[in-house]
Amino acid sequence: MHDLIQQLLLDSPFYQGASILLVAIFMALLAPLPREYQAFYWFSQLARSLSAKVARADRSANQQRVAGSLSVLLLVLPFWLILSFLLELAAFPWFFECLFLYLCLCDEQFHKVAEETGQALARQDKQRARRLLSQWVYRDTRELSEVGMSKTVIEKLMTTSIYGTVATILFFAVGGAPLVLGARMVKQLEYTWPALNPQYREFGRPVYLLSSLLYWLPTQAWNFTLAIQGGPGAVVQLLRPTKSPLPINNHLATCALAAKVLNTELGGPQKFAGQRVDIARIGTGPKPTPHTITAALRLLRLSKGIWVLSVLLIPCLWATLRLLAHA
């Protein structure tokens, strides 16, 4: 019994890490911050102010890419170093780890916005639906039709958990809160400077490529979670991912899988600052409606539940194996 207690004490950081993850995930879902008070919302505003000064269309493509690379370093490195150093100095680092994870998970509250948007569309209140979406996406929403808004909501729903729940769990397990925080900063810059937007086509390419590399594993893991719920056709879609010649925020394969599982059409042209960008439509099903948003919410809850359950079950299984080994 004494040896068993010693082993469990040695494993206490493992159990503490799982507890921090669970608390942060449930806090993000049950007690989210308003959009305008979120740290990464402010970070986006700072990034936009910087890009307004340095992302100039009159510069060559190489100059724009260099400016984009230096902007990423300028915005990410100082904040990341300061906050990581704070973790090292803190008397109770678990508190700050939980806080950082909570802030990195704030976009998980989009499911509530999706519900409200679906309800507004069902009432034909398109103006309210556009206002709700305009705070969460970096494309033009003023002229979106009901179908366009439904597609935007579903695509956002199906991709948010990649850099939210899934990346937080995987990165925290590998490198702790500093890795989660650094990767989340990069993802926020990718969304603020979307390479699909002609204004940021070259300026945003460095952060797009960095984000694609960082989030390759979380994306594949999330896509697998979606595919196993869609039957053999979705598994085939997973093994033969849809590719695009355009830099499309590295979530095209996820959207194609979601379209397959939900049997609907996603994708299509987008507008940025009045400029139309032609994007191929994906999926062979009918155009989405507010009812499709409801189905997407069910798919999201089940998929996210699988990941949250894994955080809960793995420590329990580990403790059970410890007990059996000493029985």
XYZ file of C-alpha atoms in Angstrom, residues 4-127:
124
model
C 1.101 2.359 -4.286
C 0.660 5.698 -2.531
C 4.195 6.672 -3.545
C 3.452 5.807 -7.187
C 0.231 7.826 -7.147
C 2.074 10.786 -5.637
C 4.705 10.551 -8.363
C 1.908 10.662 -10.935
C 0.239 13.686 -9.304
C 1.398 16.169 -12.046
C -0.373 13.940 -14.593
C -3.650 14.073 -12.648
C -3.217 17.784 -11.958
C -2.743 18.478 -15.667
C -5.934 16.584 -16.522
C -7.820 18.506 -13.835
C -6.551 21.859 -15.165
C -7.676 20.914 -18.679
C -11.140 19.859 -17.559
C -11.691 22.970 -15.434
C -10.568 25.267 -18.280
C -12.784 23.486 -20.832
C -15.888 23.605 -18.652
C -15.257 27.237 -17.680
C -14.977 28.184 -21.369
C -18.270 26.427 -22.116
C -20.254 27.524 -19.065
C -18.791 30.950 -18.210
C -17.457 32.528 -21.406
C -16.265 36.110 -21.617
C -18.137 38.577 -23.851
C -16.430 38.891 -27.213
C -15.219 42.463 -26.623
C -13.511 41.461 -23.352
C -11.564 38.505 -24.712
C -7.780 38.803 -24.756
C -7.477 37.436 -28.297
C -10.058 39.930 -29.543
C -7.757 42.714 -28.326
C -4.826 40.883 -29.873
C -6.668 40.912 -33.208
C -7.293 44.644 -32.955
C -3.582 45.219 -32.302
C -2.694 43.015 -35.285
C -5.076 44.935 -37.540
C -3.568 48.259 -36.458
C -0.087 46.990 -37.237
C -1.059 45.554 -40.622
C -2.705 48.834 -41.603
C 0.736 50.434 -41.379
C 2.967 47.746 -42.869
C 0.808 45.655 -45.249
C 1.150 47.824 -48.342
C -0.079 46.678 -51.739
C 2.521 48.832 -53.555
C 5.355 46.617 -52.245
C 6.607 43.532 -54.053
C 5.397 40.074 -53.003
C 8.739 39.297 -51.336
C 8.673 42.547 -49.369
C 5.126 41.830 -48.202
C 6.080 38.320 -47.058
C 9.111 39.672 -45.160
C 6.888 42.307 -43.536
C 4.399 39.583 -42.594
C 7.105 37.400 -41.050
C 8.539 40.278 -39.004
C 5.030 41.266 -37.872
C 4.414 37.742 -36.556
C 7.648 37.863 -34.560
C 6.882 41.349 -33.249
C 3.406 40.426 -32.034
C 3.919 36.870 -30.802
C 7.421 36.723 -29.321
C 7.281 39.537 -26.688
C 3.856 38.560 -25.299
C 4.709 34.858 -25.330
C 8.013 35.377 -23.503
C 6.480 37.632 -20.852
C 3.569 35.301 -20.139
C 5.770 32.188 -20.128
C 8.152 33.912 -17.709
C 5.171 34.777 -15.515
C 4.321 31.077 -15.318
C 7.830 30.268 -14.140
C 7.730 32.901 -11.402
C 4.192 32.220 -10.172
C 3.779 30.746 -6.685
C 0.722 28.838 -7.949
C 1.458 28.088 -11.616
C -1.602 25.824 -11.903
C -3.850 28.877 -11.484
C -2.192 30.773 -14.343
C -2.101 27.640 -16.510
C -5.847 27.262 -16.053
C -6.366 30.965 -16.800
C -4.270 30.833 -19.987
C -6.079 27.729 -21.214
C -9.430 29.355 -20.466
C -8.480 32.410 -22.527
C -7.261 30.194 -25.380
C -10.613 28.354 -25.356
C -12.880 31.416 -25.449
C -13.845 30.862 -29.100
C -15.576 27.641 -28.036
C -18.534 29.811 -27.016
C -19.299 30.281 -30.723
C -21.805 27.427 -30.430
C -24.086 29.852 -28.557
C -23.714 32.429 -31.321
C -24.503 29.689 -33.857
C -27.701 28.818 -31.993
C -28.788 32.465 -31.896
C -27.928 32.934 -35.571
C -29.931 29.837 -36.524
C -32.918 31.098 -34.533
C -32.650 34.529 -36.170
C -32.549 32.946 -39.638
C -35.554 30.771 -38.792
C -37.453 34.002 -37.956
C -36.162 35.598 -41.195
C -34.313 38.194 -39.091
C -31.321 38.417 -41.404
C -30.040 41.721 -40.024
